Amino acid sequence: MPEIAKRMRAPDLIEKKRRGEKIVVLTAYDFTMARILDAAGVDVLLVGDSLGNVILGFDTTLPVTLDAMVHHSAAVSRGAERALVVADMPFLTFQVNVEETVRNAGRLMQEGGAAAVKLEGCRAVIDAVRRLVEIGIPVMGHLGLLPQSVHQLGGFRQQATREEDAARLVEDALALEAAGAFSIVLESIPAAVAREVTAALRIPTIGIGAGPHCDGQVLVCYDMLGLSRGGAPPFVRKYAELGEAVASAAKEFAADVREGRFPASAPAKEKK
Ligand code: KIV
């Protein structure tokens, strides 16, 4: 009998950490990419609000709306058979109050088909995290560099480099775990801090620019596939140069059209 791949659920990630298995996470924003990444065995498809950068062409994630996240989450959900689909809560959809947060997370699940949500930060949103978990919505936390706070942070730079900030980050991670989060993304922090957080938690950490000690790793798929504009961040490893491949295919098509090689002329009909 063919083996039917089991769908990943939030508790499966905690189990993976317990077993010492690394967790593989990539972002996805549309049906086709989700289908390919899912079939390749990626554990989690994160519909990141990085779609503001790589899909919509904004400089930050701040303009991303809940409607856009619902729309793209639904497309990714249709393409994912096995992977856990996690939808990012965009700016101002989880900071206003707990009630609004619940309604907004509900839309990402009901209309977007996501099986979990991710939100940035800790202290200002901990009540919302607790409530979401209480009503059955799995929450992935996000600490370190918080792209939605880029203006306050003064740029996309490494966080928790000072001892007091590192200690605060460890406390925040423990608070998110206590509030019921099932995993935490650690973005752009020193590897030693990520190691400390990872060792302190029962739930898995998913690193991006946070060194090798996290329980899993996430990359923006457009970065690792060589599709990002203006180059990817320095911690990214490129596994393909799809940008070059697409440009070269488009040039070949253009030349064939202009020089009459496409479409090929139809074979003349044989006479009876
Ligand atoms: O929006 C996103 O893609 C993310 C990842 C970079 C973790 O939050």
PDB file of C-alpha atoms and ligand atoms in Angstrom:
ATOM      1  CA  MET A   1       0.000   0.000   0.000  1.00  0.00           C
ATOM      2  CA  PRO A   2       1.448   3.455  -0.821  1.00  0.00           C
ATOM      3  CA  GLU A   3       2.606   5.368   2.229  1.00  0.00           C
ATOM      4  CA  ILE A   4       0.313   8.325   2.919  1.00  0.00           C
ATOM      5  CA  ALA A   5       2.330  11.266   4.237  1.00  0.00           C
ATOM      6  CA  LYS A   6       0.901  12.461   7.558  1.00  0.00           C
ATOM      7  CA  ARG A   7      -0.050  16.128   7.717  1.00  0.00           C
ATOM      8  CA  MET A   8       2.190  18.151  10.028  1.00  0.00           C
ATOM      9  CA  ARG A   9       0.469  19.751  13.023  1.00  0.00           C
ATOM     10  CA  ALA A  10       1.810  22.249  15.545  1.00  0.00           C
ATOM     11  CA  PRO A  11       2.489  19.590  18.253  1.00  0.00           C
ATOM     12  CA  ASP A  12       4.512  17.570  15.712  1.00  0.00           C
ATOM     13  CA  LEU A  13       7.138  20.329  15.752  1.00  0.00           C
ATOM     14  CA  ILE A  14       7.528  19.983  19.532  1.00  0.00           C
ATOM     15  CA  GLU A  15       7.831  16.232  19.078  1.00  0.00           C
ATOM     16  CA  LYS A  16      10.509  16.769  16.423  1.00  0.00           C
ATOM     17  CA  LYS A  17      12.525  18.867  18.873  1.00  0.00           C
ATOM     18  CA  ARG A  18      12.135  16.142  21.519  1.00  0.00           C
ATOM     19  CA  ARG A  19      13.495  13.592  19.032  1.00  0.00           C
ATOM     20  CA  GLY A  20      16.354  15.881  18.015  1.00  0.00           C
ATOM     21  CA  GLU A  21      15.098  16.199  14.411  1.00  0.00           C
ATOM     22  CA  LYS A  22      15.690  19.494  12.622  1.00  0.00           C
ATOM     23  CA  ILE A  23      12.631  21.389  11.356  1.00  0.00           C
ATOM     24  CA  VAL A  24      12.579  22.700   7.773  1.00  0.00           C
ATOM     25  CA  VAL A  25      10.631  25.897   7.098  1.00  0.00           C
ATOM     26  CA  LEU A  26      10.336  27.966   3.910  1.00  0.00           C
ATOM     27  CA  THR A  27       8.100  30.866   3.061  1.00  0.00           C
ATOM     28  CA  ALA A  28       5.510  30.467   0.313  1.00  0.00           C
ATOM     29  CA  TYR A  29       3.008  32.906  -1.114  1.00  0.00           C
ATOM     30  CA  ASP A  30       1.178  31.076  -3.922  1.00  0.00           C
ATOM     31  CA  PHE A  31      -0.327  27.729  -4.919  1.00  0.00           C
ATOM     32  CA  THR A  32       2.360  26.588  -7.370  1.00  0.00           C
ATOM     33  CA  MET A  33       5.341  27.237  -5.103  1.00  0.00           C
ATOM     34  CA  ALA A  34       3.483  25.731  -2.131  1.00  0.00           C
ATOM     35  CA  ARG A  35       2.758  22.567  -4.122  1.00  0.00           C
ATOM     36  CA  ILE A  36       6.438  22.203  -5.138  1.00  0.00           C
ATOM     37  CA  LEU A  37       7.848  22.899  -1.660  1.00  0.00           C
ATOM     38  CA  ASP A  38       5.273  20.645  -0.014  1.00  0.00           C
ATOM     39  CA  ALA A  39       6.098  17.778  -2.372  1.00  0.00           C
ATOM     40  CA  ALA A  40       9.810  18.331  -1.613  1.00  0.00           C
ATOM     41  CA  GLY A  41       9.116  17.523   2.046  1.00  0.00           C
ATOM     42  CA  VAL A  42       9.328  20.949   3.676  1.00  0.00           C
ATOM     43  CA  ASP A  43       7.742  20.696   7.154  1.00  0.00           C
ATOM     44  CA  VAL A  44       6.262  24.192   7.464  1.00  0.00           C
ATOM     45  CA  LEU A  45       5.144  26.665   4.798  1.00  0.00           C
ATOM     46  CA  LEU A  46       5.179  30.130   6.298  1.00  0.00           C
ATOM     47  CA  VAL A  47       3.018  32.656   4.498  1.00  0.00           C
ATOM     48  CA  GLY A  48       5.293  35.432   5.699  1.00  0.00           C
ATOM     49  CA  ASP A  49       4.392  39.090   5.563  1.00  0.00           C
ATOM     50  CA  SER A  50       7.697  39.247   3.656  1.00  0.00           C
ATOM     51  CA  LEU A  51       5.252  38.965   0.770  1.00  0.00           C
ATOM     52  CA  GLY A  52       5.213  42.753   1.085  1.00  0.00           C
ATOM     53  CA  ASN A  53       8.842  42.744  -0.062  1.00  0.00           C
ATOM     54  CA  VAL A  54       9.145  39.862  -2.489  1.00  0.00           C
ATOM     55  CA  ILE A  55       5.666  39.727  -4.029  1.00  0.00           C
ATOM     56  CA  LEU A  56       4.293  43.261  -3.699  1.00  0.00           C
ATOM     57  CA  GLY A  57       7.558  45.224  -4.077  1.00  0.00           C
ATOM     58  CA  PHE A  58       7.386  47.322  -0.893  1.00  0.00           C
ATOM     59  CA  ASP A  59      10.533  48.236   1.083  1.00  0.00           C
ATOM     60  CA  THR A  60       9.057  47.046   4.380  1.00  0.00           C
ATOM     61  CA  THR A  61       6.319  44.681   5.571  1.00  0.00           C
ATOM     62  CA  LEU A  62       4.262  47.520   7.060  1.00  0.00           C
ATOM     63  CA  PRO A  63       1.872  48.044   4.112  1.00  0.00           C
ATOM     64  CA  VAL A  64       0.798  44.378   4.066  1.00  0.00           C
ATOM     65  CA  THR A  65      -2.919  44.040   4.816  1.00  0.00           C
ATOM     66  CA  LEU A  66      -4.918  41.269   6.429  1.00  0.00           C
ATOM     67  CA  ASP A  67      -6.881  40.835   3.180  1.00  0.00           C
ATOM     68  CA  ALA A  68      -3.619  40.230   1.281  1.00  0.00           C
ATOM     69  CA  MET A  69      -2.499  37.674   3.876  1.00  0.00           C
ATOM     70  CA  VAL A  70      -5.855  35.872   3.735  1.00  0.00           C
ATOM     71  CA  HIS A  71      -5.732  35.802  -0.090  1.00  0.00           C
ATOM     72  CA  HIS A  72      -2.184  34.369  -0.238  1.00  0.00           C
ATOM     73  CA  SER A  73      -2.692  31.992   2.694  1.00  0.00           C
ATOM     74  CA  ALA A  74      -5.673  30.471   0.900  1.00  0.00           C
ATOM     75  CA  ALA A  75      -3.561  29.899  -2.233  1.00  0.00           C
ATOM     76  CA  VAL A  76      -0.744  28.295  -0.209  1.00  0.00           C
ATOM     77  CA  SER A  77      -3.214  26.141   1.735  1.00  0.00           C
ATOM     78  CA  ARG A  78      -4.620  24.783  -1.526  1.00  0.00           C
ATOM     79  CA  GLY A  79      -1.096  23.712  -2.532  1.00  0.00           C
ATOM     80  CA  ALA A  80      -0.044  22.133   0.768  1.00  0.00           C
ATOM     81  CA  GLU A  81      -0.954  18.504   1.361  1.00  0.00           C
ATOM     82  CA  ARG A  82       1.484  17.665   4.145  1.00  0.00           C
ATOM     83  CA  ALA A  83       3.188  20.833   5.389  1.00  0.00           C
ATOM     84  CA  LEU A  84       1.876  22.889   8.284  1.00  0.00           C
ATOM     85  CA  VAL A  85       0.677  26.233   6.891  1.00  0.00           C
ATOM     86  CA  VAL A  86       1.459  29.156   9.219  1.00  0.00           C
ATOM     87  CA  ALA A  87       0.124  32.615   8.339  1.00  0.00           C
ATOM     88  CA  ASP A  88       1.838  35.796   9.522  1.00  0.00           C
ATOM     89  CA  MET A  89      -0.350  38.358  11.265  1.00  0.00           C
ATOM     90  CA  PRO A  90       0.466  41.665   9.551  1.00  0.00           C
ATOM     91  CA  PHE A  91       1.180  44.999  11.214  1.00  0.00           C
ATOM     92  CA  LEU A  92      -1.671  46.367  13.365  1.00  0.00           C
ATOM     93  CA  THR A  93      -3.776  43.213  13.185  1.00  0.00           C
ATOM     94  CA  PHE A  94      -2.707  41.897  16.609  1.00  0.00           C
ATOM     95  CA  GLN A  95      -1.564  44.965  18.573  1.00  0.00           C
ATOM     96  CA  VAL A  96      -4.823  46.885  19.043  1.00  0.00           C
ATOM     97  CA  ASN A  97      -6.665  44.576  21.428  1.00  0.00           C
ATOM     98  CA  VAL A  98      -7.243  40.910  22.135  1.00  0.00           C
ATOM     99  CA  GLU A  99     -10.716  40.797  20.585  1.00  0.00           C
ATOM    100  CA  GLU A 100      -9.528  42.185  17.240  1.00  0.00           C
ATOM    101  CA  THR A 101      -6.558  39.822  17.298  1.00  0.00           C
ATOM    102  CA  VAL A 102      -8.856  36.828  17.725  1.00  0.00           C
ATOM    103  CA  ARG A 103     -11.096  37.941  14.835  1.00  0.00           C
ATOM    104  CA  ASN A 104      -8.113  38.580  12.562  1.00  0.00           C
ATOM    105  CA  ALA A 105      -6.402  35.276  13.385  1.00  0.00           C
ATOM    106  CA  GLY A 106      -9.784  33.617  12.840  1.00  0.00           C
ATOM    107  CA  ARG A 107      -9.947  34.995   9.289  1.00  0.00           C
ATOM    108  CA  LEU A 108      -6.471  33.639   8.508  1.00  0.00           C
ATOM    109  CA  MET A 109      -7.685  30.200   9.570  1.00  0.00           C
ATOM    110  CA  GLN A 110     -11.297  30.230   8.299  1.00  0.00           C
ATOM    111  CA  GLU A 111     -10.762  32.018   4.980  1.00  0.00           C
ATOM    112  CA  GLY A 112      -7.017  31.486   4.546  1.00  0.00           C
ATOM    113  CA  GLY A 113      -6.959  27.827   5.581  1.00  0.00           C
ATOM    114  CA  ALA A 114      -3.918  28.346   7.834  1.00  0.00           C
ATOM    115  CA  ALA A 115      -3.368  25.873  10.671  1.00  0.00           C
ATOM    116  CA  ALA A 116      -1.461  28.362  12.849  1.00  0.00           C
ATOM    117  CA  VAL A 117      -0.554  32.049  13.002  1.00  0.00           C
ATOM    118  CA  LYS A 118       2.724  33.852  13.671  1.00  0.00           C
ATOM    119  CA  LEU A 119       3.056  37.208  15.362  1.00  0.00           C
ATOM    120  CA  GLU A 120       6.004  39.430  16.246  1.00  0.00           C
ATOM    121  CA  GLY A 121       7.036  40.488  19.745  1.00  0.00           C
ATOM    122  CA  CYS A 122       6.232  39.463  23.274  1.00  0.00           C
ATOM    123  CA  ARG A 123       5.312  41.765  26.158  1.00  0.00           C
ATOM    124  CA  ALA A 124       2.831  43.979  24.296  1.00  0.00           C
ATOM    125  CA  VAL A 125       1.037  40.980  22.770  1.00  0.00           C
ATOM    126  CA  ILE A 126       1.320  38.266  25.413  1.00  0.00           C
ATOM    127  CA  ASP A 127      -2.372  38.493  26.443  1.00  0.00           C
ATOM    128  CA  ALA A 128      -3.361  38.038  22.815  1.00  0.00           C
ATOM    129  CA  VAL A 129      -1.069  34.996  22.491  1.00  0.00           C
ATOM    130  CA  ARG A 130      -2.621  33.459  25.625  1.00  0.00           C
ATOM    131  CA  ARG A 131      -6.166  34.034  24.359  1.00  0.00           C
ATOM    132  CA  LEU A 132      -5.469  32.651  20.879  1.00  0.00           C
ATOM    133  CA  VAL A 133      -3.998  29.496  22.368  1.00  0.00           C
ATOM    134  CA  GLU A 134      -6.893  29.246  24.842  1.00  0.00           C
ATOM    135  CA  ILE A 135      -9.416  29.128  21.997  1.00  0.00           C
ATOM    136  CA  GLY A 136      -7.435  26.631  19.934  1.00  0.00           C
ATOM    137  CA  ILE A 137      -5.366  28.769  17.562  1.00  0.00           C
ATOM    138  CA  PRO A 138      -1.725  27.615  17.532  1.00  0.00           C
ATOM    139  CA  VAL A 139       0.721  30.535  17.778  1.00  0.00           C
ATOM    140  CA  MET A 140       4.296  30.782  16.528  1.00  0.00           C
ATOM    141  CA  GLY A 141       6.232  33.612  18.205  1.00  0.00           C
ATOM    142  CA  HIS A 142       8.866  35.813  16.560  1.00  0.00           C
ATOM    143  CA  LEU A 143      11.719  37.463  18.520  1.00  0.00           C
ATOM    144  CA  GLY A 144      14.985  39.246  17.720  1.00  0.00           C
ATOM    145  CA  LEU A 145      14.797  41.431  14.631  1.00  0.00           C
ATOM    146  CA  LEU A 146      11.123  42.322  14.236  1.00  0.00           C
ATOM    147  CA  PRO A 147      10.683  43.653  10.686  1.00  0.00           C
ATOM    148  CA  GLN A 148       7.374  45.355  11.597  1.00  0.00           C
ATOM    149  CA  SER A 149       9.364  47.503  14.089  1.00  0.00           C
ATOM    150  CA  VAL A 150      12.059  48.458  11.576  1.00  0.00           C
ATOM    151  CA  HIS A 151      11.551  52.207  12.076  1.00  0.00           C
ATOM    152  CA  GLN A 152      11.928  51.931  15.842  1.00  0.00           C
ATOM    153  CA  LEU A 153      14.930  49.591  15.549  1.00  0.00           C
ATOM    154  CA  GLY A 154      16.635  51.990  13.122  1.00  0.00           C
ATOM    155  CA  GLY A 155      17.075  49.444  10.326  1.00  0.00           C
ATOM    156  CA  PHE A 156      17.351  45.733   9.623  1.00  0.00           C
ATOM    157  CA  ARG A 157      20.226  45.066  12.006  1.00  0.00           C
ATOM    158  CA  GLN A 158      21.241  42.266  14.339  1.00  0.00           C
ATOM    159  CA  GLN A 159      19.492  42.331  17.739  1.00  0.00           C
ATOM    160  CA  ALA A 160      20.340  41.113  21.272  1.00  0.00           C
ATOM    161  CA  THR A 161      24.018  41.925  20.893  1.00  0.00           C
ATOM    162  CA  ARG A 162      24.220  43.529  24.360  1.00  0.00           C
ATOM    163  CA  GLU A 163      24.076  41.297  27.419  1.00  0.00           C
ATOM    164  CA  GLU A 164      20.954  42.950  28.851  1.00  0.00           C
ATOM    165  CA  ASP A 165      19.099  42.621  25.538  1.00  0.00           C
ATOM    166  CA  ALA A 166      20.094  38.961  25.266  1.00  0.00           C
ATOM    167  CA  ALA A 167      18.808  38.321  28.812  1.00  0.00           C
ATOM    168  CA  ARG A 168      15.528  40.059  27.941  1.00  0.00           C
ATOM    169  CA  LEU A 169      15.176  37.955  24.821  1.00  0.00           C
ATOM    170  CA  VAL A 170      15.587  34.733  26.854  1.00  0.00           C
ATOM    171  CA  GLU A 171      12.893  35.984  29.287  1.00  0.00           C
ATOM    172  CA  ASP A 172      10.578  36.839  26.379  1.00  0.00           C
ATOM    173  CA  ALA A 173      11.041  33.404  24.844  1.00  0.00           C
ATOM    174  CA  LEU A 174      10.163  31.749  28.164  1.00  0.00           C
ATOM    175  CA  ALA A 175       7.101  34.002  28.494  1.00  0.00           C
ATOM    176  CA  LEU A 176       5.883  33.040  25.002  1.00  0.00           C
ATOM    177  CA  GLU A 177       6.363  29.375  25.831  1.00  0.00           C
ATOM    178  CA  ALA A 178       4.432  29.822  29.098  1.00  0.00           C
ATOM    179  CA  ALA A 179       1.638  31.594  27.173  1.00  0.00           C
ATOM    180  CA  GLY A 180       1.309  28.489  24.974  1.00  0.00           C
ATOM    181  CA  ALA A 181       3.261  29.313  21.785  1.00  0.00           C
ATOM    182  CA  PHE A 182       4.263  26.105  19.957  1.00  0.00           C
ATOM    183  CA  SER A 183       7.498  27.483  18.460  1.00  0.00           C
ATOM    184  CA  ILE A 184       9.437  30.730  18.107  1.00  0.00           C
ATOM    185  CA  VAL A 185      11.229  32.276  15.133  1.00  0.00           C
ATOM    186  CA  LEU A 186      14.554  33.857  16.159  1.00  0.00           C
ATOM    187  CA  GLU A 187      15.624  36.430  13.575  1.00  0.00           C
ATOM    188  CA  SER A 188      19.084  38.026  13.278  1.00  0.00           C
ATOM    189  CA  ILE A 189      20.550  37.428  16.715  1.00  0.00           C
ATOM    190  CA  PRO A 190      24.001  36.117  17.710  1.00  0.00           C
ATOM    191  CA  ALA A 191      24.350  32.322  17.467  1.00  0.00           C
ATOM    192  CA  ALA A 192      25.301  32.100  21.152  1.00  0.00           C
ATOM    193  CA  VAL A 193      22.052  33.811  22.200  1.00  0.00           C
ATOM    194  CA  ALA A 194      20.022  31.526  19.929  1.00  0.00           C
ATOM    195  CA  ARG A 195      21.760  28.522  21.494  1.00  0.00           C
ATOM    196  CA  GLU A 196      20.880  29.722  24.996  1.00  0.00           C
ATOM    197  CA  VAL A 197      17.222  30.303  24.070  1.00  0.00           C
ATOM    198  CA  THR A 198      17.004  26.935  22.300  1.00  0.00           C
ATOM    199  CA  ALA A 199      18.411  25.126  25.341  1.00  0.00           C
ATOM    200  CA  ALA A 200      16.036  26.937  27.705  1.00  0.00           C
ATOM    201  CA  LEU A 201      12.846  26.013  25.808  1.00  0.00           C
ATOM    202  CA  ARG A 202      10.748  22.867  25.426  1.00  0.00           C
ATOM    203  CA  ILE A 203       9.234  24.294  22.218  1.00  0.00           C
ATOM    204  CA  PRO A 204      11.382  24.537  19.074  1.00  0.00           C
ATOM    205  CA  THR A 205      13.220  27.615  17.871  1.00  0.00           C
ATOM    206  CA  ILE A 206      13.323  28.340  14.136  1.00  0.00           C
ATOM    207  CA  GLY A 207      16.320  30.455  13.161  1.00  0.00           C
ATOM    208  CA  ILE A 208      16.871  32.955  10.379  1.00  0.00           C
ATOM    209  CA  GLY A 209      20.272  34.612  10.589  1.00  0.00           C
ATOM    210  CA  ALA A 210      20.573  33.160  14.095  1.00  0.00           C
ATOM    211  CA  GLY A 211      23.267  30.514  13.614  1.00  0.00           C
ATOM    212  CA  PRO A 212      23.218  26.717  13.589  1.00  0.00           C
ATOM    213  CA  HIS A 213      21.953  25.882  17.098  1.00  0.00           C
ATOM    214  CA  CYS A 214      18.219  26.457  16.520  1.00  0.00           C
ATOM    215  CA  ASP A 215      15.858  23.497  16.267  1.00  0.00           C
ATOM    216  CA  GLY A 216      14.970  24.452  12.704  1.00  0.00           C
ATOM    217  CA  GLN A 217      15.796  26.952   9.995  1.00  0.00           C
ATOM    218  CA  VAL A 218      13.640  29.209   7.840  1.00  0.00           C
ATOM    219  CA  LEU A 219      14.510  31.133   4.695  1.00  0.00           C
ATOM    220  CA  VAL A 220      12.480  33.348   2.426  1.00  0.00           C
ATOM    221  CA  CYS A 221      12.053  31.046  -0.591  1.00  0.00           C
ATOM    222  CA  TYR A 222      12.724  33.860  -3.085  1.00  0.00           C
ATOM    223  CA  ASP A 223      16.118  34.460  -1.387  1.00  0.00           C
ATOM    224  CA  MET A 224      17.257  30.821  -1.442  1.00  0.00           C
ATOM    225  CA  LEU A 225      16.056  30.388  -5.035  1.00  0.00           C
ATOM    226  CA  GLY A 226      17.941  33.436  -6.320  1.00  0.00           C
ATOM    227  CA  LEU A 227      14.819  35.453  -7.135  1.00  0.00           C
ATOM    228  CA  SER A 228      15.205  38.430  -4.769  1.00  0.00           C
ATOM    229  CA  ARG A 229      15.855  41.922  -6.010  1.00  0.00           C
ATOM    230  CA  GLY A 230      19.182  43.483  -5.032  1.00  0.00           C
ATOM    231  CA  GLY A 231      20.651  40.317  -3.490  1.00  0.00           C
ATOM    232  CA  ALA A 232      19.717  38.369  -0.386  1.00  0.00           C
ATOM    233  CA  PRO A 233      20.879  39.003   3.218  1.00  0.00           C
ATOM    234  CA  PRO A 234      24.408  37.701   3.954  1.00  0.00           C
ATOM    235  CA  PHE A 235      23.260  34.667   5.993  1.00  0.00           C
ATOM    236  CA  VAL A 236      21.249  33.268   3.058  1.00  0.00           C
ATOM    237  CA  ARG A 237      22.599  30.312   1.113  1.00  0.00           C
ATOM    238  CA  LYS A 238      21.366  30.253  -2.498  1.00  0.00           C
ATOM    239  CA  TYR A 239      20.322  26.799  -3.712  1.00  0.00           C
ATOM    240  CA  ALA A 240      19.364  27.925  -7.215  1.00  0.00           C
ATOM    241  CA  GLU A 241      19.662  30.894  -9.570  1.00  0.00           C
ATOM    242  CA  LEU A 242      16.081  30.958 -10.789  1.00  0.00           C
ATOM    243  CA  GLY A 243      16.226  34.690 -11.542  1.00  0.00           C
ATOM    244  CA  GLU A 244      18.900  34.030 -14.185  1.00  0.00           C
ATOM    245  CA  ALA A 245      17.072  30.950 -15.483  1.00  0.00           C
ATOM    246  CA  VAL A 246      13.808  32.905 -15.914  1.00  0.00           C
ATOM    247  CA  ALA A 247      15.552  35.828 -17.648  1.00  0.00           C
ATOM    248  CA  SER A 248      17.344  33.510 -20.047  1.00  0.00           C
ATOM    249  CA  ALA A 249      14.125  31.593 -20.875  1.00  0.00           C
ATOM    250  CA  ALA A 250      12.287  34.894 -21.490  1.00  0.00           C
ATOM    251  CA  LYS A 251      15.099  36.119 -23.799  1.00  0.00           C
ATOM    252  CA  GLU A 252      15.043  32.865 -25.785  1.00  0.00           C
ATOM    253  CA  PHE A 253      11.244  33.081 -26.165  1.00  0.00           C
ATOM    254  CA  ALA A 254      11.483  36.717 -27.263  1.00  0.00           C
ATOM    255  CA  ALA A 255      14.104  35.871 -29.896  1.00  0.00           C
ATOM    256  CA  ASP A 256      12.022  32.928 -31.193  1.00  0.00           C
ATOM    257  CA  VAL A 257       8.898  35.110 -31.505  1.00  0.00           C
ATOM    258  CA  ARG A 258      10.743  37.993 -33.176  1.00  0.00           C
ATOM    259  CA  GLU A 259      12.525  35.725 -35.618  1.00  0.00           C
ATOM    260  CA  GLY A 260       9.467  33.607 -36.450  1.00  0.00           C
ATOM    261  CA  ARG A 261      10.665  30.358 -34.809  1.00  0.00           C
ATOM    262  CA  PHE A 262       7.686  30.234 -32.427  1.00  0.00           C
ATOM    263  CA  PRO A 263       5.142  28.890 -32.996  1.00  0.00           C
ATOM    264  CA  ALA A 264       6.520  26.311 -35.408  1.00  0.00           C
ATOM    265  CA  SER A 265       4.693  26.389 -38.728  1.00  0.00           C
ATOM    266  CA  ALA A 266       1.908  23.806 -38.905  1.00  0.00           C
ATOM    267  CA  PRO A 267       2.681  20.819 -41.146  1.00  0.00           C
ATOM    268  CA  ALA A 268       0.899  21.091 -44.498  1.00  0.00           C
ATOM    269  CA  LYS A 269      -2.269  18.940 -44.663  1.00  0.00           C
ATOM    270  CA  GLU A 270      -1.794  15.815 -46.745  1.00  0.00           C
ATOM    271  CA  LYS A 271      -3.995  15.541 -49.817  1.00  0.00           C
ATOM    272  CA  LYS A 272      -6.273  12.496 -49.990  1.00  0.00           C
TER     273      LYS A 272
HETATM  274  O1  KIV B   1       7.756  37.311   6.905  1.00  0.00           O
HETATM  275  C1  KIV B   1       8.591  36.394   6.890  1.00  0.00           C
HETATM  276  O2  KIV B   1       8.934  35.831   5.839  1.00  0.00           O
HETATM  277  C2  KIV B   1       9.173  35.984   8.156  1.00  0.00           C
HETATM  278  C3  KIV B   1      10.362  35.077   8.095  1.00  0.00           C
HETATM  279  C4  KIV B   1      11.526  35.815   7.586  1.00  0.00           C
HETATM  280  C5  KIV B   1      10.626  34.446   9.391  1.00  0.00           C
HETATM  281  O3  KIV B   1       8.730  36.402   9.169  1.00  0.00           O
END
